[in-house]
Coordinates of C-alpha atoms in Angstrom, one line a residue:
M19 CA -14.1 5.4 26.1
G20 CA -14.2 8.3 23.6
V21 CA -11.6 8.6 20.7
F22 CA -10.0 11.5 22.3
D23 CA -8.9 9.7 25.4
Y24 CA -5.0 9.0 25.5
K25 CA -4.3 5.4 25.0
R26 CA -1.1 4.0 23.5
R27 CA -1.4 2.0 20.3
P28 CA -0.5 -1.8 21.0
S29 CA 3.0 -2.6 19.6
S30 CA 5.2 -5.6 20.0
E31 CA 8.4 -5.2 22.1
V32 CA 11.9 -4.9 20.8
R33 CA 14.9 -5.5 23.1
V34 CA 17.8 -3.1 22.5
G35 CA 20.5 -4.2 24.9
N36 CA 19.2 -3.6 28.3
V37 CA 16.3 -1.4 27.2
V38 CA 13.0 -2.6 25.9
I39 CA 11.0 -0.5 23.4
G40 CA 7.3 -0.9 22.8
G41 CA 4.6 -2.9 24.4
T42 CA 3.6 -1.4 27.8
N43 CA 7.1 0.2 28.5
P44 CA 7.6 3.9 28.8
V45 CA 8.2 6.0 25.6
R46 CA 12.2 5.7 25.4
I47 CA 14.2 8.8 24.8
Q48 CA 17.2 9.0 22.5
S49 CA 19.8 11.2 20.8
M50 CA 22.7 11.1 18.5
T51 CA 26.3 12.1 18.9
N52 CA 27.7 14.8 16.6
T53 CA 31.4 13.9 17.2
S54 CA 33.5 12.0 14.7
T55 CA 33.0 8.2 15.2
M56 CA 36.7 7.8 14.8
D57 CA 37.3 10.2 17.8
T58 CA 36.9 7.4 20.4
P59 CA 37.5 9.7 23.6
G60 CA 35.4 12.5 22.3
S61 CA 32.6 10.1 21.3
V62 CA 32.7 8.3 24.7
A63 CA 32.6 11.6 26.5
Q64 CA 29.7 12.7 24.5
C65 CA 27.8 9.5 25.0
E66 CA 28.2 9.9 28.8
R67 CA 26.8 13.4 28.7
I68 CA 23.7 12.2 26.7
R69 CA 23.3 9.3 29.1
S70 CA 23.7 11.6 32.0
A71 CA 21.0 13.9 30.7
G72 CA 18.6 11.0 30.7
A73 CA 18.7 9.2 27.4
D74 CA 17.9 5.6 27.2
I75 CA 19.7 5.0 23.8
V76 CA 22.5 6.7 21.8
R77 CA 23.1 6.6 18.3
L78 CA 26.4 7.2 16.3
T79 CA 27.0 7.5 12.6
A80 CA 29.0 4.7 10.7
Q81 CA 30.0 5.9 7.2
G82 CA 32.0 2.7 6.8
V83 CA 33.2 -0.5 8.1
R84 CA 36.2 1.3 10.0
E85 CA 33.5 3.6 11.9
A86 CA 31.3 0.6 12.5
E87 CA 34.4 -1.3 14.0
N88 CA 35.1 1.9 16.1
I89 CA 31.6 2.0 17.7
G90 CA 32.6 -1.4 19.0
R91 CA 35.6 0.1 20.7
I92 CA 33.4 3.0 22.0
R93 CA 31.0 0.6 23.4
A94 CA 33.8 -1.3 25.2
E95 CA 35.1 1.8 26.7
L96 CA 31.7 2.9 27.9
R97 CA 31.2 -0.5 29.6
S98 CA 34.5 -0.2 31.2
K99 CA 33.2 2.9 32.8
G100 CA 30.2 1.4 33.9
V101 CA 28.0 3.1 31.2
D102 CA 25.5 0.4 29.8
V103 CA 23.6 2.8 27.6
P104 CA 22.6 0.8 24.4
L105 CA 24.4 2.0 21.1
V106 CA 22.9 2.3 17.6
A107 CA 24.9 2.5 14.5
D108 CA 23.4 5.0 11.8
I109 CA 24.1 3.4 8.3
H110 CA 23.6 5.2 4.9
F111 CA 24.8 4.0 1.5
N112 CA 27.2 1.1 2.9
P113 CA 25.6 -2.1 3.6
K114 CA 29.1 -3.6 4.6
A115 CA 29.1 -1.1 7.4
A116 CA 25.6 -2.5 8.4
F117 CA 27.0 -6.1 8.6
E118 CA 29.9 -5.0 10.7
A119 CA 27.8 -2.9 12.9
A120 CA 25.5 -5.9 13.7
R121 CA 28.4 -7.6 15.3
Q122 CA 29.3 -4.5 17.5
V123 CA 26.2 -2.8 18.8
E124 CA 22.7 -3.4 20.3
K125 CA 20.8 -1.9 17.2
V126 CA 21.6 -0.8 13.5
R127 CA 19.5 1.7 11.8
I128 CA 19.4 1.2 8.0
N129 CA 17.7 3.6 5.3
P130 CA 15.5 1.8 2.8
G131 CA 16.3 4.8 0.5
N132 CA 20.0 3.7 0.1
F133 CA 20.6 0.4 1.7
V134 CA 19.8 -1.5 -1.6
D135 CA 18.7 1.2 -4.1
P136 CA 21.7 3.5 -5.4
G137 CA 21.8 7.0 -4.2
R138 CA 19.1 9.2 -5.7
T139 CA 19.7 11.5 -8.4
F140 CA 16.2 12.8 -8.8
R141 CA 15.8 10.9 -12.2
K142 CA 12.3 9.8 -13.3
I143 CA 12.7 5.9 -14.0
S144 CA 10.1 3.9 -15.7
Y145 CA 9.5 0.3 -14.3
T146 CA 7.3 -2.3 -15.9
D147 CA 5.6 -4.3 -13.1
E148 CA 7.9 -7.2 -13.8
E149 CA 10.9 -4.9 -13.6
Y150 CA 9.5 -3.5 -10.3
A151 CA 9.0 -7.0 -8.9
E152 CA 12.6 -7.7 -9.8
E153 CA 13.7 -4.6 -7.6
L154 CA 11.8 -6.0 -4.6
R155 CA 13.5 -9.4 -5.1
K156 CA 17.0 -7.6 -4.9
I157 CA 15.7 -6.1 -1.6
D158 CA 14.9 -9.4 -0.1
E159 CA 18.2 -10.9 -1.4
A160 CA 20.2 -8.1 0.3
L161 CA 18.3 -7.9 3.5
T162 CA 17.8 -11.5 4.4
P163 CA 21.4 -12.3 5.2
F164 CA 21.6 -9.0 7.3
L165 CA 18.6 -10.2 9.2
K166 CA 20.1 -13.5 9.7
L167 CA 23.3 -12.0 11.1
C168 CA 21.3 -9.7 13.5
G169 CA 19.4 -12.6 14.7
E170 CA 22.5 -14.5 15.5
H171 CA 24.0 -11.5 17.4
G172 CA 20.8 -10.5 19.2
T173 CA 21.0 -7.1 17.2
A174 CA 17.8 -5.2 16.7
I175 CA 17.4 -3.0 13.7
R176 CA 15.6 0.4 12.9
I177 CA 14.1 0.8 9.5
G178 CA 14.4 4.5 9.1
V179 CA 12.7 6.3 6.2
N180 CA 13.6 9.9 5.7
H181 CA 11.7 12.3 3.3
G182 CA 14.8 13.7 2.0
S183 CA 16.4 10.3 1.2
L184 CA 13.7 8.4 -0.9
S185 CA 15.2 6.4 -3.7
D186 CA 14.7 7.2 -7.4
R187 CA 12.8 4.1 -7.7
I188 CA 10.1 4.8 -5.0
M189 CA 9.9 8.5 -6.2
S190 CA 9.4 7.4 -9.9
R191 CA 6.5 5.1 -8.9
F192 CA 4.8 6.9 -6.0
G193 CA 6.2 10.4 -6.0
D194 CA 7.8 12.5 -3.3
T195 CA 4.7 11.7 -1.2
P196 CA 3.6 10.2 2.1
A197 CA 2.3 7.2 0.2
G198 CA 5.9 6.8 -1.3
M199 CA 7.5 7.0 2.2
V200 CA 5.1 4.4 3.8
E201 CA 5.8 2.1 0.8
S202 CA 9.2 2.4 1.3
A203 CA 9.1 1.2 4.9
M204 CA 6.6 -1.6 4.1
E205 CA 8.8 -3.0 1.5
F206 CA 11.5 -3.6 4.1
L207 CA 8.9 -4.7 6.8
R208 CA 7.4 -7.4 4.4
V209 CA 10.8 -8.9 4.2
C210 CA 11.3 -9.0 7.9
V211 CA 8.0 -10.6 8.4
R212 CA 8.7 -13.3 5.8
R213 CA 12.0 -14.1 7.4
N214 CA 10.3 -14.2 11.0
F215 CA 12.7 -11.4 12.2
T216 CA 10.6 -9.3 14.5
D217 CA 13.3 -7.2 16.5
V218 CA 12.3 -4.1 14.4
V219 CA 11.6 -0.5 15.1
I220 CA 10.4 1.7 12.4
S221 CA 10.8 5.5 12.0
I222 CA 9.4 7.6 9.2
K223 CA 10.5 11.3 9.3
A224 CA 10.3 14.6 7.5
S225 CA 11.3 18.3 8.3
N226 CA 7.8 19.4 7.2
V227 CA 5.6 18.7 10.3
R228 CA 2.4 18.1 8.1
V229 CA 4.1 15.6 6.1
M230 CA 5.6 13.8 9.1
V231 CA 2.3 13.5 11.0
E232 CA 0.3 12.4 7.9
T233 CA 3.0 9.9 7.0
V234 CA 3.1 8.1 10.4
R235 CA -0.7 8.1 10.5
R236 CA -0.6 6.3 7.2
L237 CA 2.1 3.8 8.2
V238 CA 0.2 2.9 11.3
R239 CA -2.9 2.1 9.0
A240 CA -0.8 0.3 6.4
M241 CA 0.6 -1.9 9.2
D242 CA -2.7 -2.6 10.9
D243 CA -3.9 -3.8 7.4
E244 CA -1.1 -6.3 7.2
N245 CA -1.3 -7.3 10.9
M246 CA 2.0 -5.7 11.9
H247 CA 2.6 -4.1 15.4
F248 CA 6.2 -3.0 15.2
P249 CA 7.1 -0.2 17.6
L250 CA 7.5 3.2 16.2
H251 CA 10.3 5.9 16.5
L252 CA 9.0 9.4 16.2
G253 CA 10.9 12.7 15.3
V254 CA 10.8 15.9 13.1
T255 CA 14.1 15.8 11.3
E256 CA 16.1 18.9 10.7
A257 CA 13.9 20.9 13.2
G258 CA 16.4 23.4 13.8
D259 CA 17.5 25.2 16.9
G260 CA 16.1 27.5 19.9
E261 CA 12.3 28.0 20.3
D262 CA 11.6 27.1 16.7
G263 CA 13.1 23.8 16.8
R264 CA 11.5 22.9 20.0
V265 CA 8.1 24.1 18.9
K266 CA 8.3 22.3 15.6
S267 CA 9.3 19.0 17.2
A268 CA 6.6 19.5 19.9
V269 CA 4.0 20.1 17.4
G270 CA 4.7 17.0 15.3
I271 CA 5.8 14.3 18.0
G272 CA 3.2 15.7 20.5
T273 CA 0.2 15.4 18.0
L274 CA 1.2 11.8 17.4
L275 CA 1.9 10.9 21.0
A276 CA -1.3 12.3 22.1
E277 CA -3.0 9.9 19.6
G278 CA -1.1 7.2 21.4
I279 CA 1.5 6.7 18.5
G280 CA 5.0 6.4 19.3
D281 CA 7.3 4.2 21.5
T282 CA 10.5 6.0 21.3
I283 CA 11.4 9.6 20.3
R284 CA 14.2 11.8 19.4
V285 CA 14.1 15.6 19.1
S286 CA 16.5 16.6 16.6
L287 CA 17.9 20.1 17.6
S288 CA 20.9 21.9 15.8
E289 CA 22.6 22.2 19.3
A290 CA 24.5 19.9 21.7
P291 CA 22.7 16.6 21.6
E292 CA 22.2 16.5 25.4
N293 CA 20.1 19.5 25.0
E294 CA 17.6 17.3 23.2
I295 CA 16.9 15.1 26.3
P296 CA 15.1 17.3 28.5
V297 CA 12.6 18.4 25.6
A298 CA 12.0 14.8 24.6
G299 CA 11.5 13.8 28.3
F300 CA 9.0 16.6 28.8
L301 CA 7.0 15.6 25.8
A302 CA 6.9 12.0 26.9
D303 CA 6.1 12.9 30.6
Y304 CA 3.4 15.5 29.7
I305 CA 1.5 13.5 27.2
S306 CA 1.7 10.5 29.4
S307 CA -0.2 12.4 32.0
F308 CA -3.2 12.3 29.8
T309 CA -3.4 8.6 30.5
N310 CA -5.5 9.0 33.6
A311 CA -7.9 11.7 32.1
P312 CA -11.5 10.6 32.5
S313 CA -13.5 9.8 29.2
I314 CA -14.7 13.0 27.5
G315 CA -16.7 11.0 24.9
G316 CA -17.2 12.2 21.5
E317 CA -16.2 10.8 18.1
Y318 CA -14.8 12.3 14.9
A319 CA -17.4 14.5 13.0
P320 CA -19.1 12.8 10.1
G321 CA -16.7 12.9 7.1
F322 CA -13.7 13.6 9.0
D323 CA -10.5 11.7 7.7
P324 CA -7.4 11.9 10.0
M325 CA -5.4 10.7 7.0
N326 CA -6.3 13.8 5.1
P327 CA -7.9 16.3 7.6
Q328 CA -9.7 19.4 6.1
R329 CA -10.3 22.6 7.8
R330 CA -13.5 22.6 9.8
I331 CA -16.2 24.6 8.0
S332 CA -17.1 27.8 9.9
V333 CA -18.7 31.1 8.9
E334 CA -16.6 34.1 8.8
T335 CA -17.6 36.5 11.6
D336 CA -15.8 39.7 12.6
G337 CA -12.9 38.8 10.5
I338 CA -12.4 35.2 12.0
G339 CA -13.1 31.8 10.4
G340 CA -14.2 31.0 7.0
E341 CA -11.3 31.4 4.6
K342 CA -9.3 33.5 6.9
E343 CA -6.0 32.4 8.1
P344 CA -6.0 31.4 11.7
L345 CA -5.6 34.5 14.1
V346 CA -3.3 35.2 17.0
I347 CA -5.0 37.0 19.9
G348 CA -2.5 38.9 22.0
V349 CA -2.8 39.7 25.6
D350 CA -2.0 43.5 25.7
S351 CA -2.4 46.0 22.8
N352 CA 0.1 48.2 24.7
A353 CA 3.1 46.0 24.5
E354 CA 5.8 46.2 21.9
Y355 CA 6.0 43.3 19.4
D356 CA 8.3 42.3 16.7
G357 CA 7.1 43.1 13.2
D358 CA 6.6 39.4 12.2
S359 CA 4.8 38.8 15.6
T360 CA 2.2 41.4 16.1
P361 CA -0.9 39.9 17.1
D362 CA -4.1 40.2 14.9
R363 CA -6.4 41.2 17.9
F364 CA -5.9 41.8 21.5
A365 CA -7.8 40.4 24.6
N366 CA -7.9 43.9 26.3
T367 CA -9.9 45.4 23.4
W368 CA -11.8 42.6 21.9
T369 CA -15.3 42.0 23.3
N370 CA -17.3 40.6 20.4
Y371 CA -17.1 36.9 21.4
V372 CA -18.6 34.3 23.8
E373 CA -16.5 32.1 25.9
L374 CA -17.2 28.4 26.4
S375 CA -15.6 25.9 28.9
V376 CA -15.4 22.2 27.7
P377 CA -16.2 19.5 28.1
C378 CA -20.0 20.5 28.0
G379 CA -23.1 19.0 27.0
D380 CA -25.0 19.3 23.5
D381 CA -27.7 21.8 25.0
E382 CA -24.9 24.3 25.9
L383 CA -23.4 23.9 22.5
R384 CA -26.8 24.5 20.9
R385 CA -27.3 27.8 23.0
L386 CA -24.2 29.4 21.2
P387 CA -25.4 32.4 19.6
K388 CA -25.1 32.5 15.8
N389 CA -22.7 34.6 13.9
T390 CA -20.4 35.1 17.0
P391 CA -16.8 34.0 17.5
V392 CA -16.6 31.3 20.3
V393 CA -13.5 31.2 22.5
I394 CA -13.1 27.7 23.9
T395 CA -11.1 27.0 27.0
S396 CA -10.6 24.1 29.3
T397 CA -9.2 22.9 32.6
H398 CA -9.4 19.3 31.5
P399 CA -6.0 17.5 32.0
N400 CA -6.2 16.4 28.3
Y401 CA -6.7 19.9 26.9
Q402 CA -6.2 19.0 23.3
G403 CA -8.5 16.1 23.6
A404 CA -11.2 18.0 25.4
V405 CA -11.2 20.9 22.7
S406 CA -11.0 18.5 19.8
A407 CA -14.1 16.5 21.2
A408 CA -16.0 19.7 21.5
L409 CA -15.1 20.9 18.1
H410 CA -16.0 17.6 16.4
R411 CA -19.3 17.6 18.3
M412 CA -20.1 21.2 17.1
T413 CA -19.6 20.1 13.6
A414 CA -21.7 17.1 14.0
L415 CA -24.5 19.5 15.3
G416 CA -24.1 21.7 12.3
I417 CA -22.7 24.6 14.5
D418 CA -20.6 26.7 12.4
N419 CA -19.4 29.5 14.7
P420 CA -15.7 30.5 14.1
V421 CA -13.5 29.2 17.1
V422 CA -10.4 30.5 18.8
L423 CA -8.7 28.2 21.3
K424 CA -7.6 29.6 24.5
V425 CA -5.3 28.3 27.3
S426 CA -3.8 29.9 30.4
Y427 CA -0.5 28.7 32.0
I428 CA -0.3 30.1 35.4
G429 CA 2.8 29.4 37.7
I430 CA 4.4 27.4 34.9
P431 CA 8.0 28.3 33.6
A432 CA 8.3 29.9 30.2
D433 CA 10.2 26.9 28.6
E434 CA 7.5 24.5 29.9
V435 CA 4.8 26.9 28.6
M436 CA 6.4 26.7 25.1
L437 CA 6.2 23.0 24.9
R438 CA 2.7 22.7 26.6
A439 CA 1.3 25.2 24.1
A440 CA 2.7 23.3 21.2
V441 CA 1.3 20.2 22.3
D442 CA -2.0 21.5 23.4
F443 CA -2.7 23.6 20.2
G444 CA -0.8 21.0 17.8
A445 CA -3.3 18.5 17.5
P446 CA -6.3 20.8 16.9
L447 CA -4.6 22.7 14.4
M448 CA -3.1 19.9 12.6
N449 CA -6.7 18.7 12.2
G450 CA -8.0 21.8 10.9
L451 CA -10.2 22.6 14.1
A452 CA -9.2 26.1 15.0
D453 CA -9.6 29.5 13.5
G454 CA -7.3 31.2 16.0
I455 CA -5.2 30.8 19.2
W456 CA -4.8 32.6 22.3
I457 CA -2.1 32.0 24.8
E458 CA -2.0 33.5 28.5
S459 CA 0.9 32.9 30.9
D460 CA 2.4 34.8 33.9
S461 CA 6.0 33.7 33.0
M462 CA 6.2 35.2 29.4
T463 CA 6.0 38.7 28.2
P464 CA 3.2 39.6 25.6
A465 CA 5.7 39.7 22.9
A466 CA 7.3 36.3 23.6
L467 CA 3.6 34.8 23.8
S468 CA 2.7 36.3 20.5
H469 CA 6.1 35.0 19.0
L470 CA 5.2 31.6 20.4
A471 CA 1.8 31.6 18.9
F472 CA 3.0 32.6 15.4
G473 CA 5.7 29.9 15.7
I474 CA 3.0 27.1 16.5
L475 CA 0.9 28.2 13.5
Q476 CA 4.0 28.0 11.2
S477 CA 5.1 24.7 12.6
A478 CA 1.6 23.4 11.5
R479 CA 2.0 25.2 8.2
L480 CA -1.1 27.3 8.6
R481 CA 0.5 30.5 8.5
I482 CA 4.0 31.7 7.4
S483 CA 5.0 34.8 9.2
R484 CA 9.0 34.5 9.4
T485 CA 11.8 32.8 7.6
E486 CA 11.8 29.1 8.3
Y487 CA 15.1 27.1 8.7
I488 CA 15.4 23.4 7.9
A489 CA 18.6 22.5 9.8
C490 CA 19.8 19.1 10.8
P491 CA 21.2 18.4 14.2
G492 CA 24.7 17.3 13.0
C493 CA 26.4 14.0 13.5
G494 CA 29.9 12.4 12.6
R495 CA 29.4 13.1 9.0
T496 CA 29.1 16.8 9.5
L497 CA 32.3 18.6 8.5
F498 CA 31.5 22.1 9.7
N499 CA 30.3 23.7 12.8
L500 CA 26.5 23.6 12.4
E501 CA 25.5 25.7 15.4
T502 CA 27.8 28.6 14.2
T503 CA 26.8 28.3 10.7
L504 CA 23.0 28.1 11.3
R505 CA 23.5 31.3 13.5
R506 CA 25.3 33.2 10.7
V507 CA 22.7 32.0 8.1
K508 CA 19.9 33.1 10.5
E509 CA 21.5 36.6 11.1
A510 CA 21.8 37.3 7.3
T511 CA 18.4 35.9 6.2
S512 CA 16.0 36.4 9.2
T513 CA 14.1 39.3 7.4
L514 CA 13.2 37.1 4.3
K515 CA 9.6 36.3 5.3
G516 CA 8.2 33.1 3.9
L517 CA 11.4 31.7 2.7
K518 CA 12.6 28.2 3.7
I519 CA 16.4 27.8 3.9
G520 CA 17.9 24.4 4.6
V521 CA 21.4 24.2 6.5
M522 CA 22.4 20.6 6.2
G523 CA 25.5 18.8 7.3
C524 CA 25.9 16.3 4.5
I525 CA 24.3 14.8 1.4
V526 CA 22.3 12.1 3.1
N527 CA 19.2 14.3 3.6
G528 CA 20.5 17.6 2.2
P529 CA 19.4 17.6 -1.5
G530 CA 16.3 15.7 -0.6
E531 CA 15.1 18.1 2.2
M532 CA 16.0 20.9 -0.2
A533 CA 12.8 19.9 -2.1
D534 CA 10.9 21.4 0.7
A535 CA 13.4 24.4 1.0
D536 CA 13.7 27.3 -1.4
Y537 CA 17.4 27.6 -0.9
G538 CA 20.1 25.3 0.9
Y539 CA 23.5 25.1 2.2
V540 CA 24.9 21.5 2.3
G541 CA 28.2 20.2 3.6
A542 CA 30.2 18.6 0.6
G543 CA 33.4 17.7 2.3
V544 CA 36.2 18.9 4.6
G545 CA 35.9 22.8 4.6
R546 CA 33.6 22.6 1.5
V547 CA 29.9 23.6 0.9
S548 CA 27.6 23.3 -1.9
L549 CA 24.5 25.6 -2.4
Y550 CA 21.1 24.6 -3.8
K551 CA 18.0 26.1 -5.1
G552 CA 15.3 23.6 -4.4
K553 CA 16.9 20.3 -5.6
E554 CA 19.2 21.7 -8.0
C555 CA 22.8 22.3 -7.0
I556 CA 23.9 25.9 -8.2
E557 CA 27.5 26.0 -7.0
K558 CA 29.6 23.1 -5.7
N559 CA 32.5 22.8 -3.2
I560 CA 32.6 26.5 -2.1
P561 CA 35.2 27.1 0.7
E562 CA 33.4 27.2 3.8
E563 CA 34.6 30.6 4.8
D564 CA 32.8 32.1 1.5
A565 CA 29.7 29.9 1.6
V566 CA 27.2 32.1 3.7
K567 CA 28.0 35.3 1.7
K568 CA 27.7 33.3 -1.5
L569 CA 24.4 32.0 -0.4
I570 CA 23.2 35.4 0.4
E571 CA 24.5 36.9 -2.8
F572 CA 22.5 34.2 -4.8
I573 CA 19.4 34.7 -2.9
E574 CA 19.3 38.5 -3.4
K575 CA 20.2 38.0 -7.2
D576 CA 17.5 35.3 -7.5
R577 CA 14.8 37.2 -5.9
K578 CA 15.3 40.4 -8.0

């Protein structure tokens, strides 16, 4: 069996109420409420909608002990209505709330960045090895009684690391890096192993898709090295809304699922949480269809490191490949396109290429004419696996033609084309294998196809062609209307090509994810917002009605 066949990573099983995650069980789908956890009727109604949409698990935030207690009431009300969906309490900064939640719900999510370590202030702290060992002892002391309580109540836990909320301690020693994120998770997992507590799921998320994919891959390697097989929860945090949010999530989650990594997923959209479920369900079903794909052979090219993939070496030909950024091939030069989504070349006028359908044999690869772009297509049910195998084989044979990946979706609805394309192109792009992409579909206009192609390249951080928004999905901590606010920010900033703007509901990930954004809009309290430039807060507690205007004024002044 070749490395590009779909095969799930072996993982242990974790029971969460009546749902089992990991092992040979299906990839589980989940979402999170954005109601106030103290609003029992509103939260119950939203949990019902999320469950009816097809979610296996629902999460609610618990800022404090009273919220944790109220999740118990929400759970009881759901059970009285015959809704048996397992509930998860989401904990940040407040271990007391985690202890109470362990008595109330089926699973508790804790964040290593703030469960024991204090909230980060982005200060550089120096530790001797002895002092650092003492900090690890504190983690053991704080976590062990929590694990004991969870064991007594049959409560599972999720150790959830977010790029935006790494502790000052981790960042001081490892930096704001994938290595630091992995170590943050491993510190807690090692305590779980020592205490023989195995009902653990892990997540390790970022809003930057490349960081997210690399970090999860590194975590899997780190766990393998220590003989750990805990199931993984996947997600791209703060993905945003609309097509951009869906494409970003599909590129990140899809790349990992296609490698067999991932046991439960959440697509984080700045929309009603029930909107997340069809997207997550499609990704899980589509990629699981790869299971029965026949072996296509092929191994990674010599020197390829999936932990640090580099762009495949190709010779620039006709403006494609080499050091050129990946191109978008449009289907019709006569169509009208948005300014930020005009294709680089058009199918109806470009003729200087050869087309190759894969999988194919080495003889056919060797016959490719030199100094000619190659357009690779495939009807294989595992498209990304088929083209990846062919490209690695080309590299191994020393064939350095530039390559454009082409896929045609005929008779497939537009919303499905969007997700399929993000998955099919995601892994080859994330692994540096393609010099361009070409999407055909009979359900989307040429302009829509071009917009999608540029969105996929931007999600993979290979080509920035528009403003990027890092926007959280909202939860019970959010004290303003995220959907409305994000729409207003987009309307005011959509022409600022290349800028990354964060719209965050609260401080849990807000300032941390601002490190990957140029400017940020972060909820600070009821009706109050703080503005950021990178990690630096530039103005605090602005009235919500003035905040978008203030943000635009600052961006305009700062960019002059």
